[in-house]
Amino acid sequence: MQRVAGVALAIATLLATTAFGGAANRTPEVRHEAPTCLDRSHSIPFVACVLPRSGVRAVDVVVRLPGSAAEQRQRLKSNMPCYSIPSDRVFKKNGAYTYFFEATLASGATMRSQLFHLTAASGDCASAVASGTSLPTPAPPRPRPAASPAPTPAPAPGPSATAPQARPHKSGKGRALLLALGGGVAGGIAAVAASRSNATATAAATPAPTFDGRIAGAWIGAQTLRYPSGCVEEDRIQLRLNESSGRVQGTLTFTVSTCLCCAVVQGGDHVSGSWDGKRLRLDTTGGLRYDGSVSGARLEGQLRGMGEITGDWSATQTP
Amino acid sequence: MRIWHPCLLAVLLAGVACQGTSPLATEPTPTPAPVCGDGILQPPEECDDGNADNNDACLVGCLTPPSWVTSDPHMHGWGCEQTQRGPEDLVRVLVDNDINVGAALVWGESPRVERELLTGQDSPASLPDHILHYDMEISHWAAQQTGHLVLLGLHEGTFSSNPKSSPKSGLRIVDWARAQGARVVVGMAHVQMALDGYYPDPNATCCVPWETPVHAVRGTLDFIETERRSADGVLDTSTEEMWTALQDSGFRVGVAGASDLSCIHHYMTMETPRTVAAVDPPLTYDRWLEALHRGRYTVVEGPRPDRLFLWVNGVGLGGELTAHRGDGLIVTIEMRSPTAPPVEILVNGHVAATLHPGSGHHVGTVRLEATTSAWIYARTRWVLTNPVYVVVDGQPVRASADHTCHLARYVGRLRWAASHGVIDLGSDSSIAWPAYDNAYQELQKRFREAGGDVCNE
């Protein structure tokens, strides 16, 4: 993908056509939004979402540095619902970088995304560096879609909930935007991107709140549910919790954001469980169990339920 | 639901990058990503009031609670044992028992003065929240021998110049009723009676629902009706088995509860089944009929306040959704109960999940995986919903070869009864026999489609 005006966006499908999960139409795809410049840290936000996640053993990013044919490979860390680089890599050279993502499936097969291109120049994203917040200079106009996207919901906020906190120095919307899409091929991807961009930008400009130790209150985040068939459902979630002497009660509501194999619907549950100051356990009326713990300002953990459904979840407390 | 973005399709199919025209490149908008509960109404939410209170116009889960209407689709003014209730008396019964809609059915024992109350309009005695409407039951007429039909939404009630002798089958009567318009709803009463499990009792003196499977095959039956509770559930054994067999065989026939006042029930009791329907306001008899026609109703035991609704992937009772094998199914229930009965979610007649929401007003969500076409419903000790239908990979429901075989044998017994004088079809033979044979063949076909091998009569 060549550099384009404004935010460089790429949707790439992994090149292999092998399907896993038992359905031919579930060939994994990777979604990644490439930056157009490097920010102060001169790191490339290697965040990619691969869907369906089930059946994917690992995801690597492979980078070719400017003026070199050598490839540098690095394993990405699962950062629900996507994958991201464990720590920022600094790219000090100016010039053309290319990179791609490679997924290793449980079967041992590997599949590659298309190449992404990034030209780094001195002073790239300098304005953002100077301000430390959003870009003070307007971004170049962007290509407009040919038609308005369908009004469908935006996806889970995994990246927007995690990336801004992990990367507080990232610049705001428009350029050098760390934005990984939750995947899926549902209509309304445009709305997905737009709202995520905004969410990311807003979060980047506002320091993430710190966890005050109280579980009671409202939490917003995301969850990924994996069905035995390989179906992956990604939701935005909201927890409303009350706590008394370690007993927790409340509600968990969700909105399906992306799912190749389920309807875009919303729903809710009453939850009850326990909180010991570090670990949270919740059971929903519908039979899902959420185990979580505090990580920074977030709650995150696993979920499981009847029908061998498993998954991950994370949420950040809202004021 | 699979909505393919055209750009992504292009990428998938041709490897074409969509960077220039990709909707992904749209300007970010200030619209936040929707999450149910954030107080901002965004698709696919039906509502979002941002609170965790179920006792308002928006449930936890951002679903609009159904507007429940209690009803009795089968009551009589001129009842058994010479009971006589005029319209005002029947409205008083509705008021006293908190029933919103009552269908007062004229029948073979109704005097002319009552039959003339069947006008196609609500009774003038109706009150705003208590609609009384006269319709018809095929009872104490010749055709009752093949089953007591409940005919709702009629505009007029003259189906024969001599109904005591003709017709002798319900088939022609159903066709006559259906011809009166799309609002007509047809039920089969007394399914709890005169059945030994699946099979009709040829020695019974009343109310054998002989033609039930035939009507189902003809696609002219909206519901079967029970007027009796069971010791451990909402449905009696006979009704439950018939309903399950019909559903397992791919017939979308609902189940309703009624009093048959004052024949089966001389008074409304705590055990008199009711039909509680989800009717969008304002309440009218036609809207209630539409709810019955669409399957948006439940059976509740007595005047209990228990309510239960079910959505699968956002599709409510009576609705249909399509899916592929392996797809995720998001099943949400809304339950109101002063007690705390467990809620069972059943897929093709088998319990797939049990929820324990506790007393009060609760919402719960269960995730299932689509494996085969199915009918999904929910039940508690006190209330039972009609199904939501899931069509997987375009296949019809063929959930149990055994159950379909039972229906085929049932029709076999009907044919035996008609050929041995138990049922006298008279001049209706020319219509009834081909229908019986066709029903038998169709059931044998569905039996084989369900994986059955041999189903002998």
CSV table of C-alpha atoms in Angstrom, one decimal, chain A residues 17-302:
chain,number,residue,atom,x,y,z
A,17,THR,CA,-6.9,-19.2,1.3
A,18,THR,CA,-6.9,-21.9,3.8
A,19,ALA,CA,-9.8,-21.7,6.1
A,20,PHE,CA,-9.9,-23.0,9.6
A,21,GLY,CA,-12.6,-23.5,12.1
A,22,GLY,CA,-14.5,-25.8,9.7
A,23,ALA,CA,-16.0,-23.1,7.5
A,24,ALA,CA,-14.6,-22.2,4.2
A,25,ASN,CA,-15.8,-18.6,4.6
A,26,ARG,CA,-13.8,-18.0,7.7
A,27,THR,CA,-10.4,-17.5,6.2
A,28,PRO,CA,-8.6,-15.2,8.6
A,29,GLU,CA,-8.1,-11.7,7.8
A,30,VAL,CA,-5.8,-9.1,9.3
A,31,ARG,CA,-6.7,-5.5,9.8
A,32,HIS,CA,-4.3,-2.9,10.4
A,33,GLU,CA,-4.2,0.8,10.1
A,34,ALA,CA,-0.9,2.1,9.1
A,35,PRO,CA,0.5,5.5,10.2
A,36,THR,CA,1.8,8.0,7.7
A,37,CYS,CA,4.5,9.4,9.9
A,38,LEU,CA,6.5,8.4,13.0
A,39,ASP,CA,5.8,10.2,16.3
A,40,ARG,CA,8.2,11.4,18.9
A,41,SER,CA,9.1,7.9,19.9
A,42,HIS,CA,9.7,6.9,16.3
A,43,SER,CA,7.9,3.7,16.9
A,44,ILE,CA,5.5,2.1,14.4
A,45,PRO,CA,2.3,1.1,16.0
A,46,PHE,CA,2.3,-2.5,15.1
A,47,VAL,CA,-1.2,-3.4,16.1
A,48,ALA,CA,-3.1,-5.9,14.0
A,49,CYS,CA,-6.4,-7.6,14.5
A,50,VAL,CA,-6.8,-11.1,13.1
A,51,LEU,CA,-10.2,-12.6,12.9
A,52,PRO,CA,-11.2,-15.1,13.6
A,53,ARG,CA,-8.7,-15.4,16.4
A,54,SER,CA,-9.4,-18.9,17.2
A,55,GLY,CA,-7.0,-21.2,15.4
A,56,VAL,CA,-4.4,-18.5,15.3
A,57,ARG,CA,-1.3,-19.6,17.3
A,58,ALA,CA,0.8,-16.5,16.8
A,59,VAL,CA,1.2,-13.3,14.9
A,60,ASP,CA,4.5,-11.8,13.9
A,61,VAL,CA,5.4,-8.5,12.3
A,62,VAL,CA,8.2,-8.6,9.8
A,63,VAL,CA,9.9,-5.3,9.0
A,64,ARG,CA,12.3,-4.3,6.3
A,65,LEU,CA,14.3,-1.3,7.2
A,66,PRO,CA,15.2,1.5,4.7
A,67,GLY,CA,17.9,0.5,2.3
A,68,SER,CA,18.0,-3.1,3.5
A,69,ALA,CA,16.6,-6.3,2.2
A,70,ALA,CA,17.0,-7.9,5.6
A,71,GLU,CA,13.9,-8.7,7.5
A,72,GLN,CA,13.4,-8.2,11.2
A,73,ARG,CA,10.8,-10.4,12.7
A,74,GLN,CA,9.1,-9.8,16.1
A,75,ARG,CA,6.3,-11.8,17.8
A,76,LEU,CA,3.3,-9.8,18.7
A,77,LYS,CA,1.6,-10.1,22.0
A,78,SER,CA,-2.1,-10.9,22.2
A,79,ASN,CA,-3.8,-7.8,23.2
A,80,MET,CA,-7.4,-8.6,23.2
A,81,PRO,CA,-9.1,-8.4,20.8
A,82,CYS,CA,-6.0,-7.8,18.7
A,83,TYR,CA,-2.3,-8.3,18.7
A,84,SER,CA,0.3,-5.6,19.4
A,85,ILE,CA,4.1,-5.3,19.8
A,86,PRO,CA,5.1,-5.9,23.4
A,87,SER,CA,7.2,-2.8,23.6
A,88,ASP,CA,7.8,0.0,21.2
A,89,ARG,CA,10.6,-0.4,18.7
A,90,VAL,CA,12.4,2.7,17.7
A,91,PHE,CA,13.0,3.3,14.0
A,92,LYS,CA,15.5,6.1,13.8
A,93,LYS,CA,16.3,5.9,10.1
A,94,ASN,CA,14.6,8.0,7.7
A,95,GLY,CA,13.4,6.3,4.5
A,96,ALA,CA,11.0,3.7,3.4
A,97,TYR,CA,9.9,1.0,5.7
A,98,THR,CA,7.9,-1.9,4.7
A,99,TYR,CA,6.3,-4.5,6.9
A,100,PHE,CA,3.8,-7.2,6.9
A,101,PHE,CA,2.0,-9.4,9.4
A,102,GLU,CA,2.3,-13.2,9.4
A,103,ALA,CA,-0.1,-15.4,11.3
A,104,THR,CA,0.9,-18.9,12.3
A,105,LEU,CA,-2.2,-21.2,12.6
A,106,ALA,CA,-2.7,-24.0,15.0
A,107,SER,CA,-2.2,-26.3,12.0
A,108,GLY,CA,1.3,-24.9,11.5
A,109,ALA,CA,0.4,-23.2,8.3
A,110,THR,CA,1.4,-19.5,8.0
A,111,MET,CA,-0.4,-16.8,6.2
A,112,ARG,CA,0.9,-13.3,5.3
A,113,SER,CA,-0.8,-10.0,5.0
A,114,GLN,CA,0.0,-7.7,2.2
A,115,LEU,CA,2.9,-5.3,2.5
A,116,PHE,CA,2.5,-2.0,4.3
A,117,HIS,CA,4.7,1.0,3.4
A,118,LEU,CA,5.7,3.8,5.5
A,119,THR,CA,8.1,6.6,4.6
A,120,ALA,CA,9.7,8.2,7.6
A,121,ALA,CA,11.2,11.7,7.3
A,122,SER,CA,12.9,14.0,9.7
A,123,GLY,CA,10.3,16.0,11.5
A,124,ASP,CA,7.6,13.6,10.8
A,125,CYS,CA,4.7,14.2,13.2
A,126,ALA,CA,6.8,17.0,14.6
A,127,SER,CA,3.8,19.2,15.4
A,128,ALA,CA,2.3,16.5,17.4
A,129,VAL,CA,5.5,16.0,19.2
A,130,ALA,CA,5.6,19.7,20.0
A,131,SER,CA,2.1,19.8,21.4
A,132,GLY,CA,2.1,16.4,22.9
A,133,THR,CA,-1.6,16.1,22.2
A,134,SER,CA,-3.6,16.3,19.1
A,135,LEU,CA,-2.2,17.6,15.9
A,136,PRO,CA,-2.4,21.4,15.8
A,137,THR,CA,-2.1,21.4,12.1
A,138,PRO,CA,-5.0,20.2,10.0
A,139,ALA,CA,-4.6,16.9,8.3
A,140,PRO,CA,-4.8,16.8,4.5
A,141,PRO,CA,-8.2,16.0,3.2
A,142,ARG,CA,-9.0,12.4,2.9
A,143,PRO,CA,-10.6,10.4,0.2
A,144,ARG,CA,-14.3,10.3,0.7
A,145,PRO,CA,-16.2,7.1,0.3
A,146,ALA,CA,-18.3,6.7,-2.8
A,147,ALA,CA,-21.4,6.0,-0.8
A,148,SER,CA,-22.4,6.4,2.8
A,149,PRO,CA,-21.7,3.4,4.9
A,150,ALA,CA,-24.5,1.4,6.3
A,151,PRO,CA,-25.6,2.5,9.7
A,152,THR,CA,-24.3,-0.4,11.7
A,153,PRO,CA,-22.6,-0.3,15.1
A,154,ALA,CA,-19.0,0.2,15.8
A,155,PRO,CA,-16.9,-2.5,17.1
A,156,ALA,CA,-15.4,-3.5,20.4
A,157,PRO,CA,-13.1,-0.9,21.9
A,158,GLY,CA,-10.2,-3.2,22.6
A,159,PRO,CA,-7.7,-1.0,20.9
A,160,SER,CA,-9.2,2.2,21.9
A,161,ALA,CA,-9.4,1.0,25.4
A,162,THR,CA,-5.9,-0.4,25.5
A,163,ALA,CA,-3.8,1.3,23.0
A,164,PRO,CA,-4.1,4.9,24.3
A,165,GLN,CA,-3.1,3.8,27.7
A,166,ALA,CA,-0.2,1.7,26.5
A,167,ARG,CA,0.9,4.4,24.2
A,168,PRO,CA,0.0,7.7,25.8
A,169,HIS,CA,2.4,9.6,23.6
A,170,LYS,CA,0.7,8.8,20.4
A,171,SER,CA,-0.6,11.7,18.5
A,172,GLY,CA,-4.2,12.3,17.9
A,173,LYS,CA,-6.5,11.8,15.1
A,174,GLY,CA,-5.4,12.2,11.5
A,175,ARG,CA,-1.8,11.1,11.5
A,176,ALA,CA,0.3,8.5,13.2
A,177,LEU,CA,-2.9,7.2,14.5
A,178,LEU,CA,-2.7,3.9,16.3
A,179,LEU,CA,-5.8,2.2,15.2
A,180,ALA,CA,-6.4,-1.4,14.9
A,181,LEU,CA,-9.7,-2.6,13.8
A,182,GLY,CA,-11.6,-5.3,15.5
A,183,GLY,CA,-12.0,-7.2,12.2
A,184,GLY,CA,-15.1,-8.7,10.9
A,185,VAL,CA,-16.7,-8.0,7.6
A,186,ALA,CA,-19.9,-6.7,8.7
A,187,GLY,CA,-21.3,-3.6,7.1
A,188,GLY,CA,-20.6,-0.4,8.8
A,189,ILE,CA,-16.9,-0.8,8.9
A,190,ALA,CA,-16.7,2.8,8.0
A,191,ALA,CA,-18.5,3.7,11.1
A,192,VAL,CA,-16.2,1.4,13.0
A,193,ALA,CA,-13.2,3.2,11.8
A,194,ALA,CA,-14.6,6.6,12.3
A,195,SER,CA,-15.7,6.1,15.8
A,196,ARG,CA,-12.6,4.3,16.8
A,197,SER,CA,-10.5,7.0,15.4
A,198,ASN,CA,-12.4,9.5,17.5
A,199,ALA,CA,-12.3,7.3,20.5
A,200,THR,CA,-8.6,6.8,20.2
A,201,ALA,CA,-7.9,10.5,19.7
A,202,THR,CA,-10.0,11.5,22.6
A,203,ALA,CA,-8.4,8.9,24.8
A,204,ALA,CA,-4.9,9.9,23.7
A,205,ALA,CA,-5.6,13.5,24.6
A,206,THR,CA,-6.9,12.6,28.0
A,207,PRO,CA,-4.7,10.8,30.5
A,208,ALA,CA,-6.1,7.5,31.4
A,209,PRO,CA,-7.6,7.5,34.9
A,210,THR,CA,-6.0,5.4,37.5
A,211,PHE,CA,-7.8,2.7,39.3
A,212,ASP,CA,-8.8,3.9,42.8
A,213,GLY,CA,-9.4,0.4,44.1
A,214,ARG,CA,-13.1,0.6,44.2
A,215,ILE,CA,-14.9,-1.9,42.0
A,216,ALA,CA,-18.3,-0.2,42.2
A,217,GLY,CA,-19.2,2.0,39.4
A,218,ALA,CA,-19.4,1.8,35.6
A,219,TRP,CA,-16.8,0.1,33.5
A,220,ILE,CA,-16.7,0.2,29.7
A,221,GLY,CA,-14.6,-2.1,27.6
A,222,ALA,CA,-14.7,-5.1,25.3
A,223,GLN,CA,-15.0,-8.8,25.2
A,224,THR,CA,-14.2,-11.5,22.8
A,225,LEU,CA,-16.1,-14.7,22.8
A,226,ARG,CA,-15.0,-17.7,21.0
A,227,TYR,CA,-17.4,-20.4,20.1
A,228,PRO,CA,-16.3,-24.0,19.6
A,229,SER,CA,-16.9,-23.7,15.9
A,230,GLY,CA,-14.3,-21.0,15.6
A,231,CYS,CA,-16.9,-18.3,15.5
A,232,VAL,CA,-15.6,-15.2,17.2
A,233,GLU,CA,-17.9,-12.5,18.6
A,234,GLU,CA,-16.5,-9.2,19.7
A,235,ASP,CA,-18.6,-6.9,21.8
A,236,ARG,CA,-18.4,-3.6,23.5
A,237,ILE,CA,-19.5,-4.1,27.1
A,238,GLN,CA,-20.6,-2.0,30.0
A,239,LEU,CA,-20.4,-3.2,33.6
A,240,ARG,CA,-22.4,-1.4,36.3
A,241,LEU,CA,-21.3,-2.8,39.6
A,242,ASN,CA,-22.3,-2.4,43.2
A,243,GLU,CA,-20.1,-3.8,45.9
A,244,SER,CA,-20.6,-4.5,49.6
A,245,SER,CA,-18.2,-6.4,51.8
A,246,GLY,CA,-16.7,-8.1,48.8
A,247,ARG,CA,-20.0,-9.1,47.3
A,248,VAL,CA,-20.6,-7.7,43.9
A,249,GLN,CA,-23.9,-7.3,42.0
A,250,GLY,CA,-24.9,-5.4,38.9
A,251,THR,CA,-25.4,-5.6,35.2
A,252,LEU,CA,-23.4,-6.4,32.2
A,253,THR,CA,-24.7,-5.1,28.9
A,254,PHE,CA,-23.1,-5.7,25.5
A,255,THR,CA,-23.3,-4.6,21.9
A,256,VAL,CA,-21.9,-6.9,19.3
A,257,SER,CA,-19.4,-4.9,17.4
A,258,THR,CA,-17.9,-7.4,15.0
A,259,CYS,CA,-18.8,-11.0,14.3
A,260,LEU,CA,-18.5,-13.0,11.2
A,261,CYS,CA,-21.0,-15.5,12.4
A,262,CYS,CA,-23.6,-13.8,14.5
A,263,ALA,CA,-26.1,-11.0,14.3
A,264,VAL,CA,-25.3,-7.5,15.4
A,265,VAL,CA,-27.4,-7.3,18.4
A,266,GLN,CA,-27.2,-6.1,22.0
A,267,GLY,CA,-28.2,-7.7,25.2
A,268,GLY,CA,-27.7,-7.8,28.9
A,269,ASP,CA,-27.3,-9.8,32.0
A,270,HIS,CA,-27.5,-9.5,35.7
A,271,VAL,CA,-24.2,-10.4,37.3
A,272,SER,CA,-23.2,-11.3,40.8
A,273,GLY,CA,-19.9,-12.4,42.3
A,274,SER,CA,-17.0,-11.3,44.4
A,275,TRP,CA,-14.2,-8.8,44.6
A,276,ASP,CA,-11.2,-9.2,46.9
A,277,GLY,CA,-9.5,-5.9,46.0
A,278,LYS,CA,-7.5,-7.5,43.3
A,279,ARG,CA,-9.5,-10.2,41.7
A,280,LEU,CA,-13.1,-10.1,40.4
A,281,ARG,CA,-15.3,-13.0,39.7
A,282,LEU,CA,-18.7,-12.5,38.1
A,283,ASP,CA,-21.4,-14.9,37.0
A,284,THR,CA,-24.1,-13.8,34.7
A,285,THR,CA,-27.6,-15.0,34.7
A,286,GLY,CA,-27.0,-16.6,31.4
A,287,GLY,CA,-24.2,-18.8,32.7
A,288,LEU,CA,-21.0,-16.9,31.7
A,289,ARG,CA,-18.2,-16.6,34.3
A,290,TYR,CA,-15.9,-13.7,34.2
A,291,ASP,CA,-12.6,-13.8,36.1
A,292,GLY,CA,-10.6,-10.7,36.1
A,293,SER,CA,-7.9,-8.8,37.8
A,294,VAL,CA,-6.6,-5.3,37.8
A,295,SER,CA,-3.9,-4.4,35.3
A,296,GLY,CA,-3.0,-0.8,35.6
A,297,ALA,CA,-6.2,1.1,35.4
A,298,ARG,CA,-8.0,-1.7,33.7
A,299,LEU,CA,-9.8,-4.8,34.7
A,300,GLU,CA,-9.1,-7.7,32.4
A,301,GLY,CA,-9.4,-11.4,32.3
A,302,GLN,CA,-11.0,-14.4,30.9
